[in-house]
Short mmCIF file of N, CA and C in Angstrom, two decimals:
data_model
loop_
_atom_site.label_atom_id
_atom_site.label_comp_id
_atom_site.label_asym_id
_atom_site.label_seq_id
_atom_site.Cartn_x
_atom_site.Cartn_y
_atom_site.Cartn_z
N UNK A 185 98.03 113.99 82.58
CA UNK A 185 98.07 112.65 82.02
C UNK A 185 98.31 111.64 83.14
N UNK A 186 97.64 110.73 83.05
CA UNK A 186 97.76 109.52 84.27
C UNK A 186 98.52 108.26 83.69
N UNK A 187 99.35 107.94 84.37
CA UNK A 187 100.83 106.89 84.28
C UNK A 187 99.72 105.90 85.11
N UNK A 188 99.57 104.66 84.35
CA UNK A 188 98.83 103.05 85.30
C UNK A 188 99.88 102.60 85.71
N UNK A 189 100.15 102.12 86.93
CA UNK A 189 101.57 101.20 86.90
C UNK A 189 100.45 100.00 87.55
N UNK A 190 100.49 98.78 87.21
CA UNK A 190 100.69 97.08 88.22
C UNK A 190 101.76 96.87 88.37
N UNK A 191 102.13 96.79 89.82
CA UNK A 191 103.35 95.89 90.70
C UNK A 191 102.90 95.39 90.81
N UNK A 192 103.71 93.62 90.65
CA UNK A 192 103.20 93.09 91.24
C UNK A 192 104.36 91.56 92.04
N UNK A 193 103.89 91.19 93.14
CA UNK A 193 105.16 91.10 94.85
C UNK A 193 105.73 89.63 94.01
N UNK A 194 106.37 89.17 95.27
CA UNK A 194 106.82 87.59 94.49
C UNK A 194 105.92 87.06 95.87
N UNK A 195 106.40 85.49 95.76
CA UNK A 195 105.73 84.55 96.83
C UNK A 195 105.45 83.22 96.77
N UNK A 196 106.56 82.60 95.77
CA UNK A 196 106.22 81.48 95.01
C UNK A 196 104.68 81.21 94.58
N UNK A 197 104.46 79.72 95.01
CA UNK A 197 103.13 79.12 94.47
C UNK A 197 101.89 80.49 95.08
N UNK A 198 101.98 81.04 95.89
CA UNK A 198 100.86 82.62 96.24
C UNK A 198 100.37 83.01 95.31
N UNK A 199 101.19 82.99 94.64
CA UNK A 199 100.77 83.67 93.08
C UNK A 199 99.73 83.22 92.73
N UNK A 200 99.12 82.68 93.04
CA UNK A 200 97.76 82.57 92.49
C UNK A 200 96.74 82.96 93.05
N UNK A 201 96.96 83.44 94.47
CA UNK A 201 96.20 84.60 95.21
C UNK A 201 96.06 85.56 94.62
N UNK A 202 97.24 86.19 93.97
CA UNK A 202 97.59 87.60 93.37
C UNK A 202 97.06 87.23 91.92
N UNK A 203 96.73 86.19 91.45
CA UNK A 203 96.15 86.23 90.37
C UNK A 203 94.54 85.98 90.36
N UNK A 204 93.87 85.76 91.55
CA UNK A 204 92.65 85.41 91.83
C UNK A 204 92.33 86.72 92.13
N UNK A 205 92.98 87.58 92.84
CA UNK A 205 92.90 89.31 92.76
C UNK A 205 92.35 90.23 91.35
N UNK A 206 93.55 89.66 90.80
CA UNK A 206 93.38 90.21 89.10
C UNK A 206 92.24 90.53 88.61
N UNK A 207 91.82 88.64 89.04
CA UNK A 207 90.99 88.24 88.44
C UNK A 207 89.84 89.03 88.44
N UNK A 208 89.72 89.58 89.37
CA UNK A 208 88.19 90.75 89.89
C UNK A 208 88.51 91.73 89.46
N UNK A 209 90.00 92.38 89.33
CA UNK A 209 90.04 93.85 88.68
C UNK A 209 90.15 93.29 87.12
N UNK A 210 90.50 92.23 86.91
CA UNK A 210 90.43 92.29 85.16
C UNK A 210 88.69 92.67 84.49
N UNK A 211 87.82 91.84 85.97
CA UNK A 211 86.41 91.75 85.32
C UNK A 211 85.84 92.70 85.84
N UNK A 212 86.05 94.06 86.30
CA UNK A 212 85.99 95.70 87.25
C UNK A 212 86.53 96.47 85.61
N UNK A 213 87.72 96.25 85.51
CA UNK A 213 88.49 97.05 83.86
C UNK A 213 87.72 96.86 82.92
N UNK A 214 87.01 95.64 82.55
CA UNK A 214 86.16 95.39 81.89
C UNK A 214 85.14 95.87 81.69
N UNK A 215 84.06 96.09 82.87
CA UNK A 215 83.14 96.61 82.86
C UNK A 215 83.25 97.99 82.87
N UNK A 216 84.33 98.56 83.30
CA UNK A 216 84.21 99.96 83.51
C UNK A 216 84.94 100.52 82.36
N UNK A 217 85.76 99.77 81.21
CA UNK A 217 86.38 101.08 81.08
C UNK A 217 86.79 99.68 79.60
N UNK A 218 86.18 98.80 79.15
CA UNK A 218 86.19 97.74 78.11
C UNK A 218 87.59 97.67 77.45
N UNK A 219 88.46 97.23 78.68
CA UNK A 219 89.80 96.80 78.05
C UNK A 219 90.25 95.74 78.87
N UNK A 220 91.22 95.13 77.86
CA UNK A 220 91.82 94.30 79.24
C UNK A 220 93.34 94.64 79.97
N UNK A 221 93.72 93.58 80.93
CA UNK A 221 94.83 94.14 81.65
C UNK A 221 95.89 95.04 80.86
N UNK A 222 96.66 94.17 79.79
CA UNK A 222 97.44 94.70 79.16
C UNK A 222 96.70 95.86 78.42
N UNK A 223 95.76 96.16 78.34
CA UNK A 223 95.54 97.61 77.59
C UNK A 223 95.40 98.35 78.66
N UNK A 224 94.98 98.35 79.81
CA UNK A 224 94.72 99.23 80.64
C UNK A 224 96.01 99.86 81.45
N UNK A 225 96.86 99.19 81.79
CA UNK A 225 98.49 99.58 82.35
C UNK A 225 99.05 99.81 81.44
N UNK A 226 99.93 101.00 82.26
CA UNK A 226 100.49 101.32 81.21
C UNK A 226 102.10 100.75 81.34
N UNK A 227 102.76 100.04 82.63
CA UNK A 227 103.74 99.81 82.68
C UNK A 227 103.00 98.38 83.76
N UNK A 228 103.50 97.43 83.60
CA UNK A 228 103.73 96.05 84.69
C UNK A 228 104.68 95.34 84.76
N UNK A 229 104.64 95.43 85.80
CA UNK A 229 106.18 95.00 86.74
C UNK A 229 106.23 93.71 87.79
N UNK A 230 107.05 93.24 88.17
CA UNK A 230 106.64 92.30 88.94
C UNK A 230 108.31 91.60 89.42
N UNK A 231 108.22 91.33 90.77
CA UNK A 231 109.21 90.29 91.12
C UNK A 231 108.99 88.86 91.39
N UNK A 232 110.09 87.85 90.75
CA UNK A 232 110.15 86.46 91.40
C UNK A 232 108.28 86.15 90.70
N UNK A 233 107.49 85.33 91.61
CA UNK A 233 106.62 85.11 91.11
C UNK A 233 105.62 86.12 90.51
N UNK A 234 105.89 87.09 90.68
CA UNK A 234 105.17 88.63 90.56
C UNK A 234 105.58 89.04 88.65
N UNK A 235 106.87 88.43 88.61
CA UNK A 235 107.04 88.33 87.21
C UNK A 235 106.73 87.89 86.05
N UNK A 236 106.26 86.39 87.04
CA UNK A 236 105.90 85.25 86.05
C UNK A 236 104.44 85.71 85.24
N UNK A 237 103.54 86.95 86.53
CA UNK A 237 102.50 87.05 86.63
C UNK A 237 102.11 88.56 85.06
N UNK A 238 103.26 89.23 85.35
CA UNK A 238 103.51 90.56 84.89
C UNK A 238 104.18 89.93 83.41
N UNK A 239 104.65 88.91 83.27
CA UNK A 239 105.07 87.98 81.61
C UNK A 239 103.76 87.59 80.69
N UNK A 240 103.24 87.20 81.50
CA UNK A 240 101.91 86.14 81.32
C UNK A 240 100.40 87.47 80.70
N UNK A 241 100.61 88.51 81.43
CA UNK A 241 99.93 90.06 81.07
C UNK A 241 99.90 90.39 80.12
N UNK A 242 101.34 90.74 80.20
CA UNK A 242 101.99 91.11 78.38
C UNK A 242 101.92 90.41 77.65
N UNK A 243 101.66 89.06 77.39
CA UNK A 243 101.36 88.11 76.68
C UNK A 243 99.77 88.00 76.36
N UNK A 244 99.03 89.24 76.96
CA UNK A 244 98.00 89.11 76.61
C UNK A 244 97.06 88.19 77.42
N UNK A 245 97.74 87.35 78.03
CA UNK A 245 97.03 85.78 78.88
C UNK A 245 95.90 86.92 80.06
N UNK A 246 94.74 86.27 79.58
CA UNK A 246 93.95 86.34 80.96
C UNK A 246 94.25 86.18 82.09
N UNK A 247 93.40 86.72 83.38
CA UNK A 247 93.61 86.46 85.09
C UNK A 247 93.28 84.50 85.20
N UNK A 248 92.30 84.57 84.26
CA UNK A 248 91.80 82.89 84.41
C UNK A 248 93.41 81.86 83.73
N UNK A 249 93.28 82.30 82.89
CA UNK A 249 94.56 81.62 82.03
C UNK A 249 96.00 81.74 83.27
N UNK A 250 96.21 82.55 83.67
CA UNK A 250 96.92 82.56 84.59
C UNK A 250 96.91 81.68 86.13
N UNK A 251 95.43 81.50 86.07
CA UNK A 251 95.27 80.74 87.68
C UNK A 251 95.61 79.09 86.98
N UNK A 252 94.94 78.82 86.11
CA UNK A 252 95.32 77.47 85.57
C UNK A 252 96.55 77.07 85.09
N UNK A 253 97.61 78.16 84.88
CA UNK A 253 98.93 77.78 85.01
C UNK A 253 99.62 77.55 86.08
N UNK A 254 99.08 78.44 87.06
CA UNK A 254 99.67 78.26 88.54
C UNK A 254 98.93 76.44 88.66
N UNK A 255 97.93 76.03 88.96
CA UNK A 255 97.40 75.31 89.14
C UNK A 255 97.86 74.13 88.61
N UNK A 256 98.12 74.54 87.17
CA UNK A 256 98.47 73.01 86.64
C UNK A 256 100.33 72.50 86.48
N UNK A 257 100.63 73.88 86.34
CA UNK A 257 102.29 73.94 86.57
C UNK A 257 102.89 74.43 87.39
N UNK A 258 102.61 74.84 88.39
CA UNK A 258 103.08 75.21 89.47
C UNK A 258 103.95 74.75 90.24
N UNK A 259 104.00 73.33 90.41
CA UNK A 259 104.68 72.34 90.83
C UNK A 259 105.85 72.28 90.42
N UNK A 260 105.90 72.39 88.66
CA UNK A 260 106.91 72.22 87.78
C UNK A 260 108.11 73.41 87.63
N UNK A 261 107.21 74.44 88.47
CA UNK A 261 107.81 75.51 88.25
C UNK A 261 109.09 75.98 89.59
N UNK A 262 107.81 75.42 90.95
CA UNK A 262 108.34 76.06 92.59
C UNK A 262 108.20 74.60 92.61
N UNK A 263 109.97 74.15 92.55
CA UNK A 263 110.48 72.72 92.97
C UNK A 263 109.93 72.72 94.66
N UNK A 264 109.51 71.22 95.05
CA UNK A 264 108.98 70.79 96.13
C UNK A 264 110.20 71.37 97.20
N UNK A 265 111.37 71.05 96.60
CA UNK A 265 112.76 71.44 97.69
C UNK A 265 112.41 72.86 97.99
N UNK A 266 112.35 73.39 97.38
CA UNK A 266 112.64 75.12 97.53
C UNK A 266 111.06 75.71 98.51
N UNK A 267 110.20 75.17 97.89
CA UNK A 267 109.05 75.48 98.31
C UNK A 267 109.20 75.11 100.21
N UNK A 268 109.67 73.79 100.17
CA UNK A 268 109.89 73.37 101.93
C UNK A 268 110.79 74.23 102.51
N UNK A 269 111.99 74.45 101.77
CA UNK A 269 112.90 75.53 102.30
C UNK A 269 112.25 76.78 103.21
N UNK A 270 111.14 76.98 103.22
CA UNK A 270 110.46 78.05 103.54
C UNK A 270 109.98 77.59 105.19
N UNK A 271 110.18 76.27 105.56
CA UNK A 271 109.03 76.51 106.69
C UNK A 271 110.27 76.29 107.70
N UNK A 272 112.02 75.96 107.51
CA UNK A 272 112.70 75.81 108.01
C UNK A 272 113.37 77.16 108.84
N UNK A 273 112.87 77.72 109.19
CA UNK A 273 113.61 79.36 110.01
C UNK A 273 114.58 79.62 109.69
N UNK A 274 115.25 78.59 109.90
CA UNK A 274 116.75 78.96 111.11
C UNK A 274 117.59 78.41 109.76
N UNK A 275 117.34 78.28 108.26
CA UNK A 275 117.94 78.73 106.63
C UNK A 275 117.97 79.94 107.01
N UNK A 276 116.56 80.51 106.80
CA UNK A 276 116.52 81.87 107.22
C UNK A 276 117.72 82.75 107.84
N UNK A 277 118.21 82.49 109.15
CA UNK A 277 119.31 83.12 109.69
C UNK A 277 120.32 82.83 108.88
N UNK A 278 120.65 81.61 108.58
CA UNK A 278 121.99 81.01 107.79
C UNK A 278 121.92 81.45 106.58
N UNK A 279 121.06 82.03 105.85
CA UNK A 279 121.29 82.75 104.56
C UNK A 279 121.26 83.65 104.20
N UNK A 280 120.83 84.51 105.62
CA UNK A 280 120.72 85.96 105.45
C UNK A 280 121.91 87.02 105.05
N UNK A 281 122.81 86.03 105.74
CA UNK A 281 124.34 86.61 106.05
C UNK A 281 124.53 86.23 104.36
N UNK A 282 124.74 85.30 103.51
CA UNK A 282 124.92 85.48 102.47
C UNK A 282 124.16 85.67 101.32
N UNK A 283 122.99 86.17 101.42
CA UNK A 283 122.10 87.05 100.44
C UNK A 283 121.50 86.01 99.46
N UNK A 284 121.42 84.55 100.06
CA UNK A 284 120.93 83.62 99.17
C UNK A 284 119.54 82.86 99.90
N UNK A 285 118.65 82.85 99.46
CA UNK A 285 117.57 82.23 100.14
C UNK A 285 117.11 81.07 99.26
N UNK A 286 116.63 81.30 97.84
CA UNK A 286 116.35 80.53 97.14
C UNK A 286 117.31 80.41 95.56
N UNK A 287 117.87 79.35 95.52
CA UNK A 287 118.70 78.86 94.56
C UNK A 287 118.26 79.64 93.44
N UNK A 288 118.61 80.60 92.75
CA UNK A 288 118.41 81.01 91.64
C UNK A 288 117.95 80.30 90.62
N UNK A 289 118.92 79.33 90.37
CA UNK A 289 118.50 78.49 89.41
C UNK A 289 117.61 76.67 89.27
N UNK A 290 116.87 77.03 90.66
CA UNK A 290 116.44 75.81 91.62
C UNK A 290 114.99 75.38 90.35
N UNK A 291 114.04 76.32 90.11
CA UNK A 291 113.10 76.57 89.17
C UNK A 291 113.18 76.42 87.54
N UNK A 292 114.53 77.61 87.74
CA UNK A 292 114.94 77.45 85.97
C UNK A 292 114.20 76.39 85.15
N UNK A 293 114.77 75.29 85.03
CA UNK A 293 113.93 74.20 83.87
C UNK A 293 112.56 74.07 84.04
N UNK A 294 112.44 74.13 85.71
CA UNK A 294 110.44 73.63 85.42
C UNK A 294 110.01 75.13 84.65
N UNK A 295 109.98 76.36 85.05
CA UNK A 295 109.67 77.51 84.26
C UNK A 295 109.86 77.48 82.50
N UNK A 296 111.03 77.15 82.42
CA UNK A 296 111.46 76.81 80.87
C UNK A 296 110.73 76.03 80.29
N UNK A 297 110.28 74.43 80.92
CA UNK A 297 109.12 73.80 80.60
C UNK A 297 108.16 74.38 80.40
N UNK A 298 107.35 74.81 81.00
CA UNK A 298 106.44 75.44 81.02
C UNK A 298 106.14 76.41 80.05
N UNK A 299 106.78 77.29 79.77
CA UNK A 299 107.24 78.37 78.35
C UNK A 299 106.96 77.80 77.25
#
């Protein structure tokens, strides 16, 4: 018996790389084997933005339906602060030591919006 797993990574706003990916194996699953994502895995998983992606699955939502959320809420979701946080390094060193990179709850409401 064969176990499907999708992982799938985090990477803030990226996520829509990883959903432009999908997008070709959703329309590959399709042709080959006439199901869609959520019927074809049998478990999906995902971190950070990899979650949002692996929520949105199970919900049945298309690879397309998914790029147009990144697209149109994305913003609302990966606050402008957090998103810049990224090109600064030397956070990087200074937060390594305490296991915090991105505010946990920096996103919270735009995601909740969005929902």
């Amino acid at each position: 018996m064969t176990f499907k797993i999708l992982s799938l990574d985090g990477g803030g706003m990226r996520g829509v790389i990883s959903a432009r990916i999908l997008q070709d194996i959703e329309k590959t699953i399709r042709k080959q084997h006439g199901q869609e994502l959520h019927e074809y895995f049998d478990l999906i998983a995902g971190t950070s933005t990899g979650s949002i992606l692996a929520a949105g699955i199970a919900c049945k939502m298309t690879a397309g339906e998914l790029i147009k959320l990144y697209e149109q809420e994305g913003e609302n979701i990966f606050l402008k602060s957090v998103r810049h946080m990224r090109k600064f390094r030397f956070l990087r060193r200074i937060f390594r030591y305490s296991g915090v990179l991105y505010p946990h709850d920096s996103g919270k409401q735009g995601l909740a919006n969005v929902l």
